[in-house]
XYZ file of N, CA and C in Angstrom:
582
model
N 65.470 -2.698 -33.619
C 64.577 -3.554 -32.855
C 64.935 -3.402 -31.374
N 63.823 -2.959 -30.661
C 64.389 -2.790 -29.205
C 63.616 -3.795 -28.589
N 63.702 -4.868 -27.211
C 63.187 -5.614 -26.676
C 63.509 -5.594 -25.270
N 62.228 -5.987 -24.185
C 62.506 -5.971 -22.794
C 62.261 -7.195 -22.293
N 62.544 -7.943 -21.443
C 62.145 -9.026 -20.520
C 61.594 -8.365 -19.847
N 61.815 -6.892 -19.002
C 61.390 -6.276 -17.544
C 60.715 -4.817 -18.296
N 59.613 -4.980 -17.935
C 58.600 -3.995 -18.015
C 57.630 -3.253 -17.012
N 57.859 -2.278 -16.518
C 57.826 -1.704 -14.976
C 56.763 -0.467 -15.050
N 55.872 -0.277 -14.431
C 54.932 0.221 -14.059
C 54.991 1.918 -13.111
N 55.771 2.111 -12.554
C 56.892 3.287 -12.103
C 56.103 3.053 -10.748
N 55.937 1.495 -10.222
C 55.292 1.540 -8.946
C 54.157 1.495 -8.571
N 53.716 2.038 -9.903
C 51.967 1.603 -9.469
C 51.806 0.521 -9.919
N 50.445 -0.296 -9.025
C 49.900 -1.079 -9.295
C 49.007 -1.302 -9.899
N 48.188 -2.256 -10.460
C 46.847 -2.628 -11.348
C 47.038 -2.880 -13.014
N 46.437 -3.110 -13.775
C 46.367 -3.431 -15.493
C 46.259 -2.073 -15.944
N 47.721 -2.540 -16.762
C 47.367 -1.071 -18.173
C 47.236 -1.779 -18.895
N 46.756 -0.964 -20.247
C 46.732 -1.395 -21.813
C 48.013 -0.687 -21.961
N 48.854 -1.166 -22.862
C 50.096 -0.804 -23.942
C 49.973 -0.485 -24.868
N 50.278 0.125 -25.970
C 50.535 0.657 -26.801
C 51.978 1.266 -27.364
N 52.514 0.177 -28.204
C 54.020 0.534 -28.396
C 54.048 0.368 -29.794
N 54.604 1.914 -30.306
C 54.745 1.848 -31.589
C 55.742 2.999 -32.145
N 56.436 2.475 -33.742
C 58.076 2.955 -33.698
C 57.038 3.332 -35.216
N 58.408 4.172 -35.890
C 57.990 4.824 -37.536
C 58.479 3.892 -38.112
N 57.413 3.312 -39.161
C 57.499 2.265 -39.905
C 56.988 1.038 -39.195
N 56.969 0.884 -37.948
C 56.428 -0.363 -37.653
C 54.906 -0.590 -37.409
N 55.039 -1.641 -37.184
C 53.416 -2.130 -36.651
C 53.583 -1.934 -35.412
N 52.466 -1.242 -35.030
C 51.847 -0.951 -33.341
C 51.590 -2.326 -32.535
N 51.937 -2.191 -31.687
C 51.823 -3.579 -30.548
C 51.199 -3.181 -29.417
N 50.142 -3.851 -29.323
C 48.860 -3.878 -28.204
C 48.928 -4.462 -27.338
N 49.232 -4.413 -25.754
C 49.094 -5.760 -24.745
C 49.310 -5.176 -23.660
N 48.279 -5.826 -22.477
C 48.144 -5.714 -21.420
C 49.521 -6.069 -20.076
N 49.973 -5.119 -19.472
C 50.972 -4.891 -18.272
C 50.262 -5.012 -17.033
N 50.423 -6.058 -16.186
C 49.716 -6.178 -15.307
C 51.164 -5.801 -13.949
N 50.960 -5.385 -13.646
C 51.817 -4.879 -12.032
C 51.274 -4.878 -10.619
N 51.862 -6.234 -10.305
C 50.656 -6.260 -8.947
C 51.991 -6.763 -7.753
N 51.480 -7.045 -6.906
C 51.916 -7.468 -5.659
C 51.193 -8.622 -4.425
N 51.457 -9.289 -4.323
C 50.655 -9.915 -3.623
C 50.840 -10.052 -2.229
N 49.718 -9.000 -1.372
C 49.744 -8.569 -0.513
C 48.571 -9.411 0.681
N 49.224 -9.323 2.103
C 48.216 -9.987 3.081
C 48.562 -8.999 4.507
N 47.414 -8.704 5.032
C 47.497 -7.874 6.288
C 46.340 -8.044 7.157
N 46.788 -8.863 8.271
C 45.750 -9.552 9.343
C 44.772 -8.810 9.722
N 44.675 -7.264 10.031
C 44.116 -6.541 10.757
C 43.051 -5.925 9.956
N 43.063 -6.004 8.896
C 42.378 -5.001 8.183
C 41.790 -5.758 6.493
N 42.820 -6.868 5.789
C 42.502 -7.704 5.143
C 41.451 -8.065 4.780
N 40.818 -9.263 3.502
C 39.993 -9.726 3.934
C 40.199 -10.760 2.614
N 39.712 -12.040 2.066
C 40.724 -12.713 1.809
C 38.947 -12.610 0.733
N 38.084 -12.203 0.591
C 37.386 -11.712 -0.576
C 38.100 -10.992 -1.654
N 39.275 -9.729 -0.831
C 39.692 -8.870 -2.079
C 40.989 -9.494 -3.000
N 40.885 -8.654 -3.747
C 41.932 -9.150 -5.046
C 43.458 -9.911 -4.484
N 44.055 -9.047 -3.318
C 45.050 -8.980 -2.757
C 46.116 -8.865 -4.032
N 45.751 -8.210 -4.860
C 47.004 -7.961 -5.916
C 48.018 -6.097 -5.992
N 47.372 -5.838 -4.386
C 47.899 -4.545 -3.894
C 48.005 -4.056 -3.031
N 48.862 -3.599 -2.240
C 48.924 -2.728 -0.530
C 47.519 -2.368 -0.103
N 46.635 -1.832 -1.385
C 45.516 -1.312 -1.154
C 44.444 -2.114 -0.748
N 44.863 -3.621 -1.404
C 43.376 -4.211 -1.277
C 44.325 -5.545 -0.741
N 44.191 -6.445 0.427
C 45.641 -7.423 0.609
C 44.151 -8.305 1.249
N 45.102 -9.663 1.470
C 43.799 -10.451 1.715
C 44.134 -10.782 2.918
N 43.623 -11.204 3.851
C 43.470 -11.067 5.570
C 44.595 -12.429 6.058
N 44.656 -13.352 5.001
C 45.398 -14.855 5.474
C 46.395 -14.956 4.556
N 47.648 -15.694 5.060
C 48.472 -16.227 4.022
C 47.934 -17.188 2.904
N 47.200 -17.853 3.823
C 46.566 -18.986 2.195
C 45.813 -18.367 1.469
N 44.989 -17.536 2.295
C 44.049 -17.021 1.036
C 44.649 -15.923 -0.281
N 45.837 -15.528 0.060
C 46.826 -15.044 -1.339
C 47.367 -16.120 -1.634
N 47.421 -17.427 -1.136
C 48.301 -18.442 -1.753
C 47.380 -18.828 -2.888
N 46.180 -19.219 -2.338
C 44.979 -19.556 -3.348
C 44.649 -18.932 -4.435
N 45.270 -17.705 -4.685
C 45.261 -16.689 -5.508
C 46.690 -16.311 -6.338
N 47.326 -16.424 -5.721
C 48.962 -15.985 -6.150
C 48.808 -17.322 -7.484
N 49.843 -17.125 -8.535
C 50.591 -17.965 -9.323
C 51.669 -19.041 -8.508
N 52.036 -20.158 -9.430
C 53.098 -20.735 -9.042
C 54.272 -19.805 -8.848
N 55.028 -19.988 -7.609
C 56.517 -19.498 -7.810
C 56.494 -17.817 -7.623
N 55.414 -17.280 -7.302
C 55.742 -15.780 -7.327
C 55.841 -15.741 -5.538
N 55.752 -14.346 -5.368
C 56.286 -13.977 -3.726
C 55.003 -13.134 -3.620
N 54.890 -13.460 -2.029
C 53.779 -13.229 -1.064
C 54.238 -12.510 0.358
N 54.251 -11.142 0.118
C 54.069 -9.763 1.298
C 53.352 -9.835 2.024
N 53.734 -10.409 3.347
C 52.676 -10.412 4.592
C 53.467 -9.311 5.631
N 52.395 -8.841 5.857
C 52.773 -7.732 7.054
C 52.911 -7.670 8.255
N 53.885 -7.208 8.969
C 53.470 -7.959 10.408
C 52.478 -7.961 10.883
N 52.083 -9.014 11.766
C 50.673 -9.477 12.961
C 50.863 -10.633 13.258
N 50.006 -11.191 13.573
C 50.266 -12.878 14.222
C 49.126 -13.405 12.904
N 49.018 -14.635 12.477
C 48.130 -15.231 11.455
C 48.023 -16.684 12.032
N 46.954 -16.651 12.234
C 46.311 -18.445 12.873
C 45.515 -18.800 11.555
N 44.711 -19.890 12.084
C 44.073 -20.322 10.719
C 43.021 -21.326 11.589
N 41.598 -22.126 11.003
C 41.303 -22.831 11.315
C 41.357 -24.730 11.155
N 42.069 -24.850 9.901
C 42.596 -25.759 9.499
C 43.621 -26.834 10.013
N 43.903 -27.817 8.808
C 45.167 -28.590 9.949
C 46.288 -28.233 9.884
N 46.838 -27.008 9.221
C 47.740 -25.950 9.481
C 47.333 -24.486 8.935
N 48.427 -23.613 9.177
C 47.958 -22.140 9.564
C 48.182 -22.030 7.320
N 49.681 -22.501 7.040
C 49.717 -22.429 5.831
C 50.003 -23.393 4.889
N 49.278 -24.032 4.057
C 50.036 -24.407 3.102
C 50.361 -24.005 1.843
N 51.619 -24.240 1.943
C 52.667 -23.731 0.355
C 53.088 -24.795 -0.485
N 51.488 -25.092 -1.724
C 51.504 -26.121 -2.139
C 52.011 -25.462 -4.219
N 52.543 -24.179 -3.875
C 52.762 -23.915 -5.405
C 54.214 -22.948 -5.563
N 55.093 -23.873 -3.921
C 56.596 -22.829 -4.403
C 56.299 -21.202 -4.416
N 55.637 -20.941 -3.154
C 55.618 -19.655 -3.000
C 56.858 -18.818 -2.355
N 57.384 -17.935 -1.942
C 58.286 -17.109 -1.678
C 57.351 -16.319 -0.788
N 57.441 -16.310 0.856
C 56.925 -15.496 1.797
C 57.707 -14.404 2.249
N 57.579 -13.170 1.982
C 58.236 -12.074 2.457
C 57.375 -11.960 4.123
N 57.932 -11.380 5.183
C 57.470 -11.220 6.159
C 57.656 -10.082 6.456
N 57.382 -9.357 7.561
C 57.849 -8.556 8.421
C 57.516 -7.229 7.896
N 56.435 -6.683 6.997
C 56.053 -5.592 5.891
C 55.182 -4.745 6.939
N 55.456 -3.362 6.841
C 54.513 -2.650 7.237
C 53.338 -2.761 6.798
N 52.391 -2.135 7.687
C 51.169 -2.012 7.061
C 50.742 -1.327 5.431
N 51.578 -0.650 5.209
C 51.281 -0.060 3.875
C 52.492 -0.681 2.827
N 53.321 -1.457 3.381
C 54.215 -2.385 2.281
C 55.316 -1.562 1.688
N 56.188 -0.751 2.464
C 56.933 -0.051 1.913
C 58.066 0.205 2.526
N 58.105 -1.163 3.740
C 59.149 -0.871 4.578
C 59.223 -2.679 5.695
N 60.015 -3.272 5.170
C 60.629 -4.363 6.175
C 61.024 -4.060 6.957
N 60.542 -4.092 8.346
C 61.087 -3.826 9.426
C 60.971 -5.026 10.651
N 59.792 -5.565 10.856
C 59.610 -6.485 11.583
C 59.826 -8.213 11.507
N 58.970 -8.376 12.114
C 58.481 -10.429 11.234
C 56.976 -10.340 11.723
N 56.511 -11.172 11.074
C 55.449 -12.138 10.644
C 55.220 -13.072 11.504
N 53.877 -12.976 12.393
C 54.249 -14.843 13.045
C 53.342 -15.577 12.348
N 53.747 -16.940 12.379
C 52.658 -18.023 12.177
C 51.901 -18.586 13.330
N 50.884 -18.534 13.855
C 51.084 -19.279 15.294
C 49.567 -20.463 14.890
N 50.469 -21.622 15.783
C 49.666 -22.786 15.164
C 49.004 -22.935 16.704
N 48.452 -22.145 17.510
C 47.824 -21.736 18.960
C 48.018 -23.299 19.497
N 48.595 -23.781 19.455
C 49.037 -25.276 20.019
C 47.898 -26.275 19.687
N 47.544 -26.335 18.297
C 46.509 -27.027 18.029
C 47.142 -27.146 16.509
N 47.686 -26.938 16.066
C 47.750 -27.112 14.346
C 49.212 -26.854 13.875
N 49.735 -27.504 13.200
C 50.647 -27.159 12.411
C 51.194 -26.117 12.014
N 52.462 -25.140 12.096
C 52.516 -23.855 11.412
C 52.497 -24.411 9.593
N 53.658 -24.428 9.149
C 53.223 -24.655 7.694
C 53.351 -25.991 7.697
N 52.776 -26.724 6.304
C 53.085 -27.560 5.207
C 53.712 -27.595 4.024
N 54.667 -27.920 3.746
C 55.036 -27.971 2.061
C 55.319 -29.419 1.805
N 54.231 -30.041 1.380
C 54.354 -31.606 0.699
C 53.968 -31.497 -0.832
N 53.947 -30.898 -1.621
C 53.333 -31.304 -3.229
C 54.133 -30.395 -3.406
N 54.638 -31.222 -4.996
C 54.915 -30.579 -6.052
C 56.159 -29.932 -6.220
N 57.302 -30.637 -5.294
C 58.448 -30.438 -5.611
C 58.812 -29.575 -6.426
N 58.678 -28.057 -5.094
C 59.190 -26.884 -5.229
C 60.347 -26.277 -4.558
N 60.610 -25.142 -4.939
C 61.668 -24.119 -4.243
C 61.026 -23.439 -3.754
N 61.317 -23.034 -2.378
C 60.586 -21.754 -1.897
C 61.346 -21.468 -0.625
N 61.038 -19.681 -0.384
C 61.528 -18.809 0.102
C 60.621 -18.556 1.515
N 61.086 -18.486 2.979
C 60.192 -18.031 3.811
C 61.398 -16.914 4.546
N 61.508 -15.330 4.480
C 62.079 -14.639 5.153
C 61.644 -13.652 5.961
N 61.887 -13.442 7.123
C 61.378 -12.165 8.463
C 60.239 -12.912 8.896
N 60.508 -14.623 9.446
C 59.050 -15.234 9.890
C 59.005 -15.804 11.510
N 58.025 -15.605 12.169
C 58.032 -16.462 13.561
C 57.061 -17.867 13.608
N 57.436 -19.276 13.283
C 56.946 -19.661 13.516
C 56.528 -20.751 14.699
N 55.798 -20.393 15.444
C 55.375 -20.480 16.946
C 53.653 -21.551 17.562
N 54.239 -22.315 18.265
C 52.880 -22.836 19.083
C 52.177 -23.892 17.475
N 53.540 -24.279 16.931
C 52.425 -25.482 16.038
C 52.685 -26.532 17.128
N 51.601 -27.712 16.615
C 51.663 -29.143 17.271
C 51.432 -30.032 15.875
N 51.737 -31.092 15.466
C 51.583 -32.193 15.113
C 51.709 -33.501 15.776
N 50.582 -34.431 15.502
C 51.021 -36.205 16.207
C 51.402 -37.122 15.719
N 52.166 -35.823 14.284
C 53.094 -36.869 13.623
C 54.430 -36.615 13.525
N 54.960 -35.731 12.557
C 56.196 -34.709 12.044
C 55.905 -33.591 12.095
N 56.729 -32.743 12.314
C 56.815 -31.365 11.860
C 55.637 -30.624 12.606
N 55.942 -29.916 13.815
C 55.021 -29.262 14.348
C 55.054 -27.828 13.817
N 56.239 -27.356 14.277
C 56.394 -25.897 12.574
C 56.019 -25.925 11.507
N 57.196 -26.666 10.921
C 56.988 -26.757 9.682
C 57.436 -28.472 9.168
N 56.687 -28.885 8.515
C 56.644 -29.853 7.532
C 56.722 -29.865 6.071
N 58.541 -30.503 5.827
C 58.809 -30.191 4.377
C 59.130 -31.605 3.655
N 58.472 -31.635 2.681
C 58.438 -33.457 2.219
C 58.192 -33.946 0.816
N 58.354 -34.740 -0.184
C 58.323 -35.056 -1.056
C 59.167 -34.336 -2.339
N 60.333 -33.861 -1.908
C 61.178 -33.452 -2.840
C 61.166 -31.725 -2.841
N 60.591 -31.437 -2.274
C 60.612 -29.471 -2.352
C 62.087 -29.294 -1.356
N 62.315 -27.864 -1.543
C 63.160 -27.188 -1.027
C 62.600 -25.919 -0.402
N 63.334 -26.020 1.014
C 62.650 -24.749 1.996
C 63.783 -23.824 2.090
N 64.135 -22.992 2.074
C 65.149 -22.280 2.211
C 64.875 -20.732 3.535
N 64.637 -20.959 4.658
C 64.555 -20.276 5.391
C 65.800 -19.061 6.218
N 65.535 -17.884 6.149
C 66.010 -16.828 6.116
C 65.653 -15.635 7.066
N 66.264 -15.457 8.136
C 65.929 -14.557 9.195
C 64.910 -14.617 9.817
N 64.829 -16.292 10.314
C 63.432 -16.206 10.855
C 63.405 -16.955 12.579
N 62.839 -17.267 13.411
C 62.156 -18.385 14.378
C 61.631 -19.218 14.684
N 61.832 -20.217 14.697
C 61.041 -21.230 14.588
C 61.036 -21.846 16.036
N 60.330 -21.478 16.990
C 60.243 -21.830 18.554
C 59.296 -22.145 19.378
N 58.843 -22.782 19.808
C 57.811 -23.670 20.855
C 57.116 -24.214 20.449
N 57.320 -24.974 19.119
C 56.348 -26.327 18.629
C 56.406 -27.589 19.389
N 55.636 -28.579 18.779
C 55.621 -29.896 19.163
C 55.552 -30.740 18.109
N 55.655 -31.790 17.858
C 55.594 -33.269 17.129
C 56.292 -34.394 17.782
N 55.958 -36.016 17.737
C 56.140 -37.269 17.612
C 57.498 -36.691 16.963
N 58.069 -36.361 15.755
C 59.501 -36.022 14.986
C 59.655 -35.289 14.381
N 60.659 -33.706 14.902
C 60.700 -32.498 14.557
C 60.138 -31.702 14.645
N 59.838 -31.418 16.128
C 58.972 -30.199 17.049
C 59.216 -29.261 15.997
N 60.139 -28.624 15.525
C 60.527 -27.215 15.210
C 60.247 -27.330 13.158
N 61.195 -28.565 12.942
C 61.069 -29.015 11.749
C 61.752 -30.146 11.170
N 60.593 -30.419 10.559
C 60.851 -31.981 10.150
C 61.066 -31.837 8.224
N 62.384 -32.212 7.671
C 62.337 -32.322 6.520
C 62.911 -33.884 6.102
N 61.677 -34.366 5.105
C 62.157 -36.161 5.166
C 63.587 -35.752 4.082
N 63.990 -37.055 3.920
C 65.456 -36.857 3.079
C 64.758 -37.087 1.460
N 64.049 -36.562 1.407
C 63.549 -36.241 -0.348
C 64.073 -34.850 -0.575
N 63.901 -34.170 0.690
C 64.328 -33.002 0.415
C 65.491 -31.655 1.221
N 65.167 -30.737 0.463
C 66.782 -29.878 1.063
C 66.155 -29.023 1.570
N 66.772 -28.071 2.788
C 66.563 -27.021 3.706
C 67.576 -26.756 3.993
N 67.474 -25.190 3.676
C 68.388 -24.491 3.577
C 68.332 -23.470 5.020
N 69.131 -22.791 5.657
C 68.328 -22.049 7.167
C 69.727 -21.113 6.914
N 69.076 -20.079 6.694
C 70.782 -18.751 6.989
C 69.823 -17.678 8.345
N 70.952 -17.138 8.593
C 70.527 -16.618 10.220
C 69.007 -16.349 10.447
N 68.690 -17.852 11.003
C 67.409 -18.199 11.910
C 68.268 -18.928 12.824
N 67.053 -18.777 14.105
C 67.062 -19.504 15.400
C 66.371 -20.641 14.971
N 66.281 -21.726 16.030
C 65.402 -22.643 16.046
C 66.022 -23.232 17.514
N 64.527 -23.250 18.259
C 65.033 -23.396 19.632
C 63.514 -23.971 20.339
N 63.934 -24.427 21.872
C 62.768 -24.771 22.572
C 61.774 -25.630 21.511
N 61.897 -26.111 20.857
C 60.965 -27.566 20.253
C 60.948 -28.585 20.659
């Protein structure tokens, strides 16, 4: 009897059918899906699948809206605004990779968020999650309440990782505001000028 937890695609992306079968056994049928969930400002567009380098969706939310709970989200460098009352919200414990080339095959840069001094960079209030934001700039949020960056609240965990968080505003925690429901974690990031 052989068995895998990790079943790998050799890199490509999109749905196979399976077909796995031994002498003497019964054949086993089932679909391998191998995707990525990809976003790239310039070229994007938050219609496509974004489940590949090939096809990525233009906004962070709009792969959030799409992504599963708890999986990770490849944004490439550019700057990402939004029209809303922030640029992102990460209302399902997402994991933001930043700083991705255009074709996703190479971390080199960061990611900004910029909240153009009108909006919030992120939100994470629901649903007391874990989540990951690494290679990120987040820049020019405002709130007239908490958290002009970022706003982390009701029991989630932010765990931020090689990132910026510089020239926001808020009433409490220009840069970031986390109420005591919850934990934030920060390994080599700045956080400055808020």
């Amino acid at each position: 009897k052989a068995t895998s937890s990790l079943l790998t695609a050799n890199s490509e992306y999109g749905t196979f059918d399976v077909n796995v079968s031994a002498l003497g056994a019964t054949p086993v049928f089932f679909s391998l899906e191998n995707l990525m969930w990809t976003v790239l400002s310039t070229t994007g567009s938050d219609l496509n699948t974004c489940k590949t380098p090939l096809d990525p969706c233009q906004t962070i939310q709009g792969a959030i809206s799409k992504a599963p709970i708890g999986d990770t989200i490849y944004v490439a460098e550019g700057t990402y605004t939004s029209s809303g009352e922030e640029v992102v919200k990460n209302d399902k414990g997402l994991s933001l990779s930043g700083g991705w080339t255009a074709n996703f095959d190479t971390q080199t840069g960061y990611s900004t968020i910029d909240g153009e001094n009108t909006r919030r960079g992120i939100t994470m209030t629901s649903g007391q999650y874990v989540a990951v934001m690494d290679r990120f700039i987040v820049t020019n949020g405002v709130a007239t309440s908490n958290g002009g960056g970022i706003l982390v609240s009701n029991g989630n965990t932010l765990k931020i990782i090689n990132s910026t968080i510089s020239n926001n505003f808020a009433v409490n925690g220009g840069g970031i505001y986390a109420d005591a429901s919850t934990a934030l974690v920060i390994v080599y990031s700045t956080i400055n000028n808020n």
